[in-house]
Each structure stands twice: as structure tokens, then as C-alpha cells.
mmCIF file of N, CA, C and O in Angstrom:
data_model
loop_
_atom_site.group_PDB
_atom_site.id
_atom_site.type_symbol
_atom_site.label_atom_id
_atom_site.label_comp_id
_atom_site.label_asym_id
_atom_site.label_seq_id
_atom_site.Cartn_x
_atom_site.Cartn_y
_atom_site.Cartn_z
ATOM 1 N N UNK A 215 96.128 163.300 -50.576
ATOM 2 C CA UNK A 215 97.398 165.388 -50.508
ATOM 3 C C UNK A 215 98.495 164.790 -50.453
ATOM 4 O O UNK A 215 98.679 163.995 -49.381
ATOM 5 N N UNK A 216 99.358 164.991 -51.445
ATOM 6 C CA UNK A 216 101.057 164.450 -50.834
ATOM 7 C C UNK A 216 101.677 166.089 -50.833
ATOM 8 O O UNK A 216 102.305 165.666 -52.031
ATOM 9 N N UNK A 217 102.405 165.602 -50.434
ATOM 10 C CA UNK A 217 103.939 166.926 -50.438
ATOM 11 C C UNK A 217 105.130 165.398 -50.890
ATOM 12 O O UNK A 217 105.734 164.800 -50.092
ATOM 13 N N UNK A 218 106.355 166.567 -51.375
ATOM 14 C CA UNK A 218 107.213 165.814 -52.107
ATOM 15 C C UNK A 218 108.129 166.843 -51.850
ATOM 16 O O UNK A 218 108.462 168.097 -52.541
ATOM 17 N N UNK A 219 109.120 167.552 -51.036
ATOM 18 C CA UNK A 219 110.583 168.318 -50.775
ATOM 19 C C UNK A 219 109.997 169.805 -50.621
ATOM 20 O O UNK A 219 110.447 170.702 -51.281
ATOM 21 N N UNK A 220 107.837 170.280 -49.373
ATOM 22 C CA UNK A 220 107.813 171.520 -49.476
ATOM 23 C C UNK A 220 106.729 171.505 -48.869
ATOM 24 O O UNK A 220 106.756 170.784 -47.661
ATOM 25 N N UNK A 221 106.090 172.558 -48.776
ATOM 26 C CA UNK A 221 104.855 173.320 -47.913
ATOM 27 C C UNK A 221 103.610 172.054 -48.507
ATOM 28 O O UNK A 221 103.535 173.289 -48.929
ATOM 29 N N UNK A 222 102.788 171.929 -47.337
ATOM 30 C CA UNK A 222 101.282 171.447 -48.449
ATOM 31 C C UNK A 222 100.671 172.195 -47.446
ATOM 32 O O UNK A 222 100.361 172.066 -46.281
ATOM 33 N N UNK A 223 99.548 172.965 -47.335
ATOM 34 C CA UNK A 223 98.310 173.593 -46.176
ATOM 35 C C UNK A 223 97.047 173.901 -47.301
ATOM 36 O O UNK A 223 96.710 173.578 -48.265
ATOM 37 N N UNK A 224 96.343 172.507 -45.933
ATOM 38 C CA UNK A 224 95.511 172.229 -46.752
ATOM 39 C C UNK A 224 94.011 173.022 -45.505
ATOM 40 O O UNK A 224 94.239 172.569 -44.202
ATOM 41 N N UNK A 225 92.700 173.612 -46.063
ATOM 42 C CA UNK A 225 92.706 175.056 -45.380
ATOM 43 C C UNK A 225 90.849 174.341 -45.243
ATOM 44 O O UNK A 225 90.077 174.387 -46.076
ATOM 45 N N UNK A 226 90.746 173.616 -43.963
ATOM 46 C CA UNK A 226 89.302 172.804 -43.853
ATOM 47 C C UNK A 226 88.037 174.027 -43.467
ATOM 48 O O UNK A 226 87.377 173.504 -42.318
ATOM 49 N N UNK A 227 88.617 174.924 -42.818
ATOM 50 C CA UNK A 227 88.002 176.147 -41.452
ATOM 51 C C UNK A 227 86.600 176.673 -42.179
ATOM 52 O O UNK A 227 86.181 176.257 -41.058
ATOM 53 N N UNK A 228 86.858 175.944 -43.177
ATOM 54 C CA UNK A 228 84.950 176.992 -43.742
ATOM 55 C C UNK A 228 85.085 176.319 -44.898
ATOM 56 O O UNK A 228 83.624 176.821 -44.968
ATOM 57 N N UNK A 229 85.706 175.152 -45.028
ATOM 58 C CA UNK A 229 84.554 174.252 -45.770
ATOM 59 C C UNK A 229 84.060 173.853 -45.817
ATOM 60 O O UNK A 229 83.276 173.646 -44.523
ATOM 61 N N UNK A 230 82.625 174.139 -46.302
ATOM 62 C CA UNK A 230 81.566 172.267 -46.422
ATOM 63 C C UNK A 230 81.511 171.434 -46.968
ATOM 64 O O UNK A 230 81.728 170.627 -48.039
ATOM 65 N N UNK A 231 82.048 171.196 -45.428
ATOM 66 C CA UNK A 231 82.187 168.081 -46.150
ATOM 67 C C UNK A 231 80.894 168.190 -46.354
ATOM 68 O O UNK A 231 80.037 168.412 -46.341
ATOM 69 N N UNK A 232 81.755 167.310 -47.096
ATOM 70 C CA UNK A 232 80.834 166.693 -47.503
ATOM 71 C C UNK A 232 79.724 165.745 -46.588
ATOM 72 O O UNK A 232 78.730 164.823 -46.493
ATOM 73 N N UNK A 233 80.123 165.163 -45.585
ATOM 74 C CA UNK A 233 79.136 164.785 -44.457
ATOM 75 C C UNK A 233 79.778 164.951 -42.540
ATOM 76 O O UNK A 233 80.795 166.744 -43.148
ATOM 77 N N UNK A 234 79.474 164.648 -42.563
ATOM 78 C CA UNK A 234 80.482 165.291 -40.782
ATOM 79 C C UNK A 234 81.674 164.072 -40.501
ATOM 80 O O UNK A 234 81.694 164.276 -39.594
ATOM 81 N N UNK A 235 82.168 162.447 -41.073
ATOM 82 C CA UNK A 235 82.929 162.103 -40.909
ATOM 83 C C UNK A 235 83.751 162.169 -42.589
ATOM 84 O O UNK A 235 83.110 162.163 -43.095
ATOM 85 N N UNK A 236 84.732 162.566 -42.287
ATOM 86 C CA UNK A 236 85.966 162.092 -43.537
ATOM 87 C C UNK A 236 86.982 162.329 -43.258
ATOM 88 O O UNK A 236 87.501 161.903 -41.780
ATOM 89 N N UNK A 237 87.902 162.014 -44.536
ATOM 90 C CA UNK A 237 88.864 161.863 -43.638
ATOM 91 C C UNK A 237 90.570 161.691 -45.102
ATOM 92 O O UNK A 237 89.994 162.274 -45.558
ATOM 93 N N UNK A 238 91.445 162.599 -44.224
ATOM 94 C CA UNK A 238 92.180 163.842 -45.111
ATOM 95 C C UNK A 238 93.494 162.157 -44.865
ATOM 96 O O UNK A 238 94.441 162.084 -44.043
ATOM 97 N N UNK A 239 93.533 161.483 -46.277
ATOM 98 C CA UNK A 239 95.298 161.205 -46.786
ATOM 99 C C UNK A 239 96.066 162.499 -46.212
ATOM 100 O O UNK A 239 96.303 162.338 -47.921
ATOM 101 N N UNK A 240 96.732 161.706 -45.705
ATOM 102 C CA UNK A 240 98.251 162.228 -46.404
ATOM 103 C C UNK A 240 99.495 161.331 -46.860
ATOM 104 O O UNK A 240 99.720 160.494 -46.029
ATOM 105 N N UNK A 241 100.370 161.859 -46.952
ATOM 106 C CA UNK A 241 101.880 161.395 -47.822
ATOM 107 C C UNK A 241 102.306 161.630 -47.908
ATOM 108 O O UNK A 241 102.886 162.664 -49.193
ATOM 109 N N UNK A 242 103.548 162.131 -46.988
ATOM 110 C CA UNK A 242 104.512 163.369 -47.070
ATOM 111 C C UNK A 242 106.215 163.121 -47.700
ATOM 112 O O UNK A 242 106.216 162.011 -46.293
ATOM 113 N N UNK A 243 107.189 163.650 -47.511
ATOM 114 C CA UNK A 243 108.056 163.029 -47.776
ATOM 115 C C UNK A 243 109.406 164.386 -47.859
ATOM 116 O O UNK A 243 108.474 164.401 -48.788
ATOM 117 N N UNK A 244 109.980 164.893 -46.408
ATOM 118 C CA UNK A 244 111.089 165.289 -46.777
ATOM 119 C C UNK A 244 110.300 166.746 -46.141
ATOM 120 O O UNK A 244 110.429 167.556 -48.020
ATOM 121 N N UNK A 245 108.899 166.749 -46.173
ATOM 122 C CA UNK A 245 108.352 167.778 -46.206
ATOM 123 C C UNK A 245 107.737 168.501 -45.155
ATOM 124 O O UNK A 245 107.637 167.565 -44.332
ATOM 125 N N UNK A 246 106.181 169.569 -45.063
ATOM 126 C CA UNK A 246 105.803 169.714 -43.718
ATOM 127 C C UNK A 246 104.049 169.849 -44.616
ATOM 128 O O UNK A 246 104.057 170.498 -45.900
ATOM 129 N N UNK A 247 103.616 169.084 -44.222
ATOM 130 C CA UNK A 247 101.329 169.301 -43.554
ATOM 131 C C UNK A 247 100.590 170.359 -42.781
ATOM 132 O O UNK A 247 101.157 169.523 -42.255
ATOM 133 N N UNK A 248 100.233 171.165 -42.855
ATOM 134 C CA UNK A 248 99.963 172.223 -42.365
ATOM 135 C C UNK A 248 97.968 170.923 -43.218
ATOM 136 O O UNK A 248 97.832 171.882 -43.633
ATOM 137 N N UNK A 249 96.723 170.818 -41.788
ATOM 138 C CA UNK A 249 96.278 170.439 -42.300
ATOM 139 C C UNK A 249 95.965 171.380 -40.918
ATOM 140 O O UNK A 249 95.791 171.071 -39.618
ATOM 141 N N UNK A 250 93.863 172.154 -41.760
ATOM 142 C CA UNK A 250 93.736 172.965 -40.892
ATOM 143 C C UNK A 250 92.649 173.006 -39.795
ATOM 144 O O UNK A 250 91.481 172.842 -41.769
ATOM 145 N N UNK A 251 91.798 173.039 -39.536
ATOM 146 C CA UNK A 251 90.682 172.396 -38.592
ATOM 147 C C UNK A 251 89.339 173.549 -38.608
ATOM 148 O O UNK A 251 89.793 174.250 -37.526
ATOM 149 N N UNK A 252 87.866 173.282 -38.618
ATOM 150 C CA UNK A 252 87.066 174.167 -38.015
ATOM 151 C C UNK A 252 87.528 174.354 -36.508
ATOM 152 O O UNK A 252 87.592 172.846 -35.348
ATOM 153 N N UNK A 253 87.542 175.571 -35.018
ATOM 154 C CA UNK A 253 87.356 175.199 -34.568
ATOM 155 C C UNK A 253 87.033 174.314 -33.574
ATOM 156 O O UNK A 253 86.807 172.664 -32.739
ATOM 157 N N UNK A 254 85.366 173.450 -33.587
ATOM 158 C CA UNK A 254 84.305 172.664 -32.940
ATOM 159 C C UNK A 254 84.187 170.909 -34.479
ATOM 160 O O UNK A 254 84.396 170.100 -33.355
ATOM 161 N N UNK A 255 86.244 170.715 -34.482
ATOM 162 C CA UNK A 255 86.385 169.453 -35.010
ATOM 163 C C UNK A 255 86.663 168.357 -34.356
ATOM 164 O O UNK A 255 87.502 169.498 -33.890
ATOM 165 N N UNK A 256 86.698 167.172 -34.090
ATOM 166 C CA UNK A 256 87.268 165.567 -33.417
ATOM 167 C C UNK A 256 88.484 165.602 -33.977
ATOM 168 O O UNK A 256 88.047 165.293 -35.881
ATOM 169 N N UNK A 257 89.615 165.307 -33.991
ATOM 170 C CA UNK A 257 90.322 164.475 -35.316
ATOM 171 C C UNK A 257 91.188 163.649 -34.217
ATOM 172 O O UNK A 257 90.889 163.229 -33.415
ATOM 173 N N UNK A 258 91.226 162.559 -35.080
ATOM 174 C CA UNK A 258 91.989 161.703 -35.366
ATOM 175 C C UNK A 258 93.313 161.261 -36.542
ATOM 176 O O UNK A 258 92.690 162.001 -37.111
ATOM 177 N N UNK A 259 94.897 161.342 -35.063
ATOM 178 C CA UNK A 259 94.997 160.101 -36.085
ATOM 179 C C UNK A 259 95.994 159.020 -36.487
ATOM 180 O O UNK A 259 95.776 158.217 -35.598
ATOM 181 N N UNK A 260 94.935 158.110 -37.180
ATOM 182 C CA UNK A 260 95.469 156.964 -37.253
ATOM 183 C C UNK A 260 97.481 157.098 -38.629
ATOM 184 O O UNK A 260 97.269 156.183 -39.291
ATOM 185 N N UNK A 261 98.339 157.528 -38.946
ATOM 186 C CA UNK A 261 98.648 157.660 -39.681
ATOM 187 C C UNK A 261 99.819 157.583 -38.756
ATOM 188 O O UNK A 261 100.370 156.857 -37.536
ATOM 189 N N UNK A 262 101.008 156.735 -40.132
ATOM 190 C CA UNK A 262 102.072 156.907 -39.607
ATOM 191 C C UNK A 262 103.317 157.394 -40.026
ATOM 192 O O UNK A 262 103.493 158.426 -41.215
ATOM 193 N N UNK A 263 104.512 157.110 -39.287
ATOM 194 C CA UNK A 263 106.221 158.321 -38.682
ATOM 195 C C UNK A 263 106.737 157.752 -38.823
ATOM 196 O O UNK A 263 106.984 156.721 -37.830
ATOM 197 N N UNK A 264 107.493 157.909 -39.707
ATOM 198 C CA UNK A 264 109.535 157.657 -40.133
ATOM 199 C C UNK A 264 110.240 158.699 -39.856
ATOM 200 O O UNK A 264 110.421 159.586 -41.010
ATOM 201 N N UNK A 265 110.362 158.787 -39.442
ATOM 202 C CA UNK A 265 111.883 159.740 -38.302
ATOM 203 C C UNK A 265 111.410 161.276 -38.816
ATOM 204 O O UNK A 265 111.937 161.795 -39.920
ATOM 205 N N UNK A 266 110.362 161.538 -38.466
ATOM 206 C CA UNK A 266 109.054 163.142 -38.811
ATOM 207 C C UNK A 266 108.044 163.175 -37.200
ATOM 208 O O UNK A 266 108.336 162.283 -36.276
ATOM 209 N N UNK A 267 107.482 163.925 -36.989
ATOM 210 C CA UNK A 267 106.683 163.304 -36.403
ATOM 211 C C UNK A 267 105.632 164.119 -36.956
ATOM 212 O O UNK A 267 105.214 165.604 -38.318
ATOM 213 N N UNK A 268 104.347 163.751 -36.520
ATOM 214 C CA UNK A 268 103.108 164.079 -36.251
ATOM 215 C C UNK A 268 102.348 164.749 -34.661
ATOM 216 O O UNK A 268 102.273 164.803 -34.209
ATOM 217 N N UNK A 269 101.674 165.768 -35.166
ATOM 218 C CA UNK A 269 101.588 166.288 -33.651
ATOM 219 C C UNK A 269 99.846 167.202 -34.532
ATOM 220 O O UNK A 269 99.340 167.427 -34.645
ATOM 221 N N UNK A 270 99.343 166.209 -34.104
ATOM 222 C CA UNK A 270 97.730 165.704 -34.317
ATOM 223 C C UNK A 270 97.285 166.040 -33.078
ATOM 224 O O UNK A 270 96.783 164.905 -32.718
ATOM 225 N N UNK A 271 96.620 166.720 -33.269
ATOM 226 C CA UNK A 271 95.141 166.902 -31.263
ATOM 227 C C UNK A 271 94.270 166.211 -31.502
ATOM 228 O O UNK A 271 93.174 166.460 -32.900
ATOM 229 N N UNK A 272 92.950 166.026 -30.184
ATOM 230 C CA UNK A 272 91.893 165.464 -30.546
ATOM 231 C C UNK A 272 91.082 166.287 -30.271
ATOM 232 O O UNK A 272 89.841 166.088 -31.019
ATOM 233 N N UNK A 273 90.404 167.680 -30.580
ATOM 234 C CA UNK A 273 90.167 168.578 -30.956
ATOM 235 C C UNK A 273 88.827 168.948 -29.283
ATOM 236 O O UNK A 273 88.999 168.086 -28.351
ATOM 237 N N UNK A 274 87.957 169.258 -29.983
ATOM 238 C CA UNK A 274 87.786 170.216 -28.357
ATOM 239 C C UNK A 274 86.032 169.165 -28.230
ATOM 240 O O UNK A 274 85.765 167.850 -29.314
ATOM 241 N N UNK A 275 85.144 169.635 -27.230
ATOM 242 C CA UNK A 275 84.102 168.565 -26.495
ATOM 243 C C UNK A 275 82.952 168.970 -28.054
ATOM 244 O O UNK A 275 82.239 167.952 -27.142
ATOM 245 N N UNK A 276 83.243 169.589 -28.034
ATOM 246 C CA UNK A 276 81.974 170.303 -28.946
ATOM 247 C C UNK A 276 81.354 169.429 -30.582
ATOM 248 O O UNK A 276 82.185 168.276 -30.661
ATOM 249 N N UNK A 277 80.253 169.209 -30.710
ATOM 250 C CA UNK A 277 79.900 168.107 -31.597
ATOM 251 C C UNK A 277 79.732 168.508 -33.623
ATOM 252 O O UNK A 277 79.429 168.724 -34.077
ATOM 253 N N UNK A 278 80.973 168.951 -33.414
ATOM 254 C CA UNK A 278 81.737 168.588 -34.891
ATOM 255 C C UNK A 278 82.002 167.785 -35.188
ATOM 256 O O UNK A 278 81.361 166.986 -35.358
ATOM 257 N N UNK A 279 82.441 167.779 -37.142
ATOM 258 C CA UNK A 279 82.703 166.816 -37.438
ATOM 259 C C UNK A 279 83.808 166.480 -36.880
ATOM 260 O O UNK A 279 85.161 166.184 -36.353
ATOM 261 N N UNK A 280 84.041 164.752 -37.596
ATOM 262 C CA UNK A 280 85.469 164.319 -37.193
ATOM 263 C C UNK A 280 85.422 163.553 -38.445
ATOM 264 O O UNK A 280 85.743 163.277 -40.180
ATOM 265 N N UNK A 281 87.457 164.100 -38.187
ATOM 266 C CA UNK A 281 88.135 165.026 -38.965
ATOM 267 C C UNK A 281 89.132 163.389 -40.066
ATOM 268 O O UNK A 281 89.768 163.043 -38.020
ATOM 269 N N UNK A 282 89.179 162.460 -39.648
ATOM 270 C CA UNK A 282 90.063 161.882 -39.150
ATOM 271 C C UNK A 282 91.825 161.074 -40.184
ATOM 272 O O UNK A 282 91.726 161.598 -41.816
ATOM 273 N N UNK A 283 93.051 162.176 -39.952
ATOM 274 C CA UNK A 283 93.448 161.775 -41.233
ATOM 275 C C UNK A 283 94.534 161.195 -40.751
ATOM 276 O O UNK A 283 95.341 159.796 -40.106
ATOM 277 N N UNK A 284 95.368 160.363 -41.982
ATOM 278 C CA UNK A 284 95.931 159.016 -42.744
ATOM 279 C C UNK A 284 97.506 158.978 -42.675
ATOM 280 O O UNK A 284 97.187 160.319 -43.211
ATOM 281 N N UNK A 285 97.139 157.974 -43.471
ATOM 282 C CA UNK A 285 98.713 158.622 -44.804
ATOM 283 C C UNK A 285 100.148 158.241 -43.448
ATOM 284 O O UNK A 285 99.941 157.761 -42.590
ATOM 285 N N UNK A 286 101.625 157.917 -44.473
ATOM 286 C CA UNK A 286 102.126 158.079 -44.100
ATOM 287 C C UNK A 286 103.093 159.854 -44.272
ATOM 288 O O UNK A 286 102.470 159.889 -44.887
ATOM 289 N N UNK A 287 104.737 159.781 -43.494
ATOM 290 C CA UNK A 287 105.267 160.739 -43.184
ATOM 291 C C UNK A 287 107.028 160.552 -42.682
ATOM 292 O O UNK A 287 106.566 158.836 -42.160
ATOM 293 N N UNK A 288 107.717 160.669 -44.153
ATOM 294 C CA UNK A 288 108.964 160.244 -43.070
ATOM 295 C C UNK A 288 110.144 161.716 -44.064
ATOM 296 O O UNK A 288 110.022 162.135 -44.336
ATOM 297 N N UNK A 289 111.109 161.237 -42.872
ATOM 298 C CA UNK A 289 111.275 163.308 -43.303
ATOM 299 C C UNK A 289 111.022 164.058 -42.765
ATOM 300 O O UNK A 289 110.180 164.704 -43.929
ATOM 301 N N UNK A 290 109.763 163.970 -42.002
ATOM 302 C CA UNK A 290 108.344 164.918 -43.203
ATOM 303 C C UNK A 290 107.961 164.790 -41.297
ATOM 304 O O UNK A 290 107.931 164.056 -40.929
ATOM 305 N N UNK A 291 106.619 166.740 -41.009
ATOM 306 C CA UNK A 291 105.821 167.073 -40.449
ATOM 307 C C UNK A 291 104.724 166.875 -40.761
ATOM 308 O O UNK A 291 104.069 167.842 -41.434
ATOM 309 N N UNK A 292 103.829 166.610 -39.721
ATOM 310 C CA UNK A 292 102.309 167.058 -40.201
ATOM 311 C C UNK A 292 101.740 167.040 -38.684
ATOM 312 O O UNK A 292 102.111 166.184 -37.904
ATOM 313 N N UNK A 293 101.228 168.375 -39.356
ATOM 314 C CA UNK A 293 100.222 169.931 -38.285
ATOM 315 C C UNK A 293 99.255 169.265 -38.316
ATOM 316 O O UNK A 293 98.881 169.743 -39.575
ATOM 317 N N UNK A 294 98.265 169.900 -37.214
ATOM 318 C CA UNK A 294 97.300 170.196 -37.099
ATOM 319 C C UNK A 294 96.686 170.570 -35.932
ATOM 320 O O UNK A 294 97.392 170.928 -35.265
ATOM 321 N N UNK A 295 95.598 171.642 -36.923
ATOM 322 C CA UNK A 295 96.134 173.113 -35.962
ATOM 323 C C UNK A 295 94.787 173.225 -36.679
ATOM 324 O O UNK A 295 93.894 173.527 -37.086
ATOM 325 N N UNK A 296 94.284 174.607 -35.686
ATOM 326 C CA UNK A 296 93.165 175.402 -34.983
ATOM 327 C C UNK A 296 92.476 176.810 -36.163
ATOM 328 O O UNK A 296 92.017 177.029 -35.470
ATOM 329 N N UNK A 297 94.178 176.901 -35.841
ATOM 330 C CA UNK A 297 94.329 178.797 -36.204
ATOM 331 C C UNK A 297 95.725 179.401 -37.127
ATOM 332 O O UNK A 297 96.417 177.991 -36.677
ATOM 333 N N UNK A 298 96.142 180.084 -37.269
ATOM 334 C CA UNK A 298 97.157 180.178 -38.005
ATOM 335 C C UNK A 298 98.117 180.137 -38.127
ATOM 336 O O UNK A 298 99.233 180.027 -38.229
ATOM 337 N N UNK A 299 97.593 181.239 -36.891
ATOM 338 C CA UNK A 299 99.516 182.106 -35.467
ATOM 339 C C UNK A 299 99.871 181.081 -35.179
ATOM 340 O O UNK A 299 101.583 180.579 -35.904
ATOM 341 N N UNK A 300 100.138 179.483 -35.233
ATOM 342 C CA UNK A 300 100.779 179.028 -34.568
ATOM 343 C C UNK A 300 101.646 177.870 -35.891
ATOM 344 O O UNK A 300 102.189 177.064 -35.334
ATOM 345 N N UNK A 301 101.023 177.550 -36.800
ATOM 346 C CA UNK A 301 101.460 176.880 -38.135
ATOM 347 C C UNK A 301 103.326 176.897 -37.443
ATOM 348 O O UNK A 301 103.444 175.498 -38.604
ATOM 349 N N UNK A 302 104.263 177.586 -37.580
ATOM 350 C CA UNK A 302 105.379 177.616 -37.344
ATOM 351 C C UNK A 302 106.841 177.886 -35.953
ATOM 352 O O UNK A 302 106.994 177.366 -36.329
ATOM 353 N N UNK A 303 104.993 176.560 -35.473
ATOM 354 C CA UNK A 303 105.849 177.458 -33.738
ATOM 355 C C UNK A 303 106.123 175.367 -33.569
ATOM 356 O O UNK A 303 106.681 175.232 -32.392
ATOM 357 N N UNK A 304 105.211 174.768 -34.315
ATOM 358 C CA UNK A 304 105.934 173.186 -34.106
ATOM 359 C C UNK A 304 106.973 172.923 -34.546
ATOM 360 O O UNK A 304 108.028 172.332 -35.494
#
């Protein structure tokens, strides 16, 4: 997924995933990317940031899917969220 000078919201909270492990590749420039994941997801951040912020938390101890967040962000925010209410608080 790619975002330039705007916002991109990827909502996987109710998605039927193709397997137990998926990779979400984000490419953000001067923007905000929000990835909403299921409550039981385990998340690994394998991306990089230049003059930006990545707020990716590991997740729960439940036996949920593994979601890898990769890619680059420049002058951008990449946020992984488990709820809609905290999207603008980071």
C-alpha cells in the first residue's frame, strides 16, 4: 500500500485472511497510514522510518494471526491500531 500527501486506512479487523501469517507493505511519504488489526493479532514491525513515527505494538498473547508490517515511511506516521477510537491520538 502506498500513501502520498494524505491518509490511508487499512482495516483488517474483520477481514478473512488467506493464512495464519500475512505481510502488509506500506510505503508512506508525507502522510499517515493506519492499519487496523484484529484484537487477537500478533504484529511485528519490520519497517523503517526517516523523520517520521512508527507506532506498532506487538499485540496479544492469544493465538491470532501474525501480521508483519514492512516498508518505508518518510515524514510520515505508521500506526497499528486495535480500535477506531485511538486513530488520531498518536
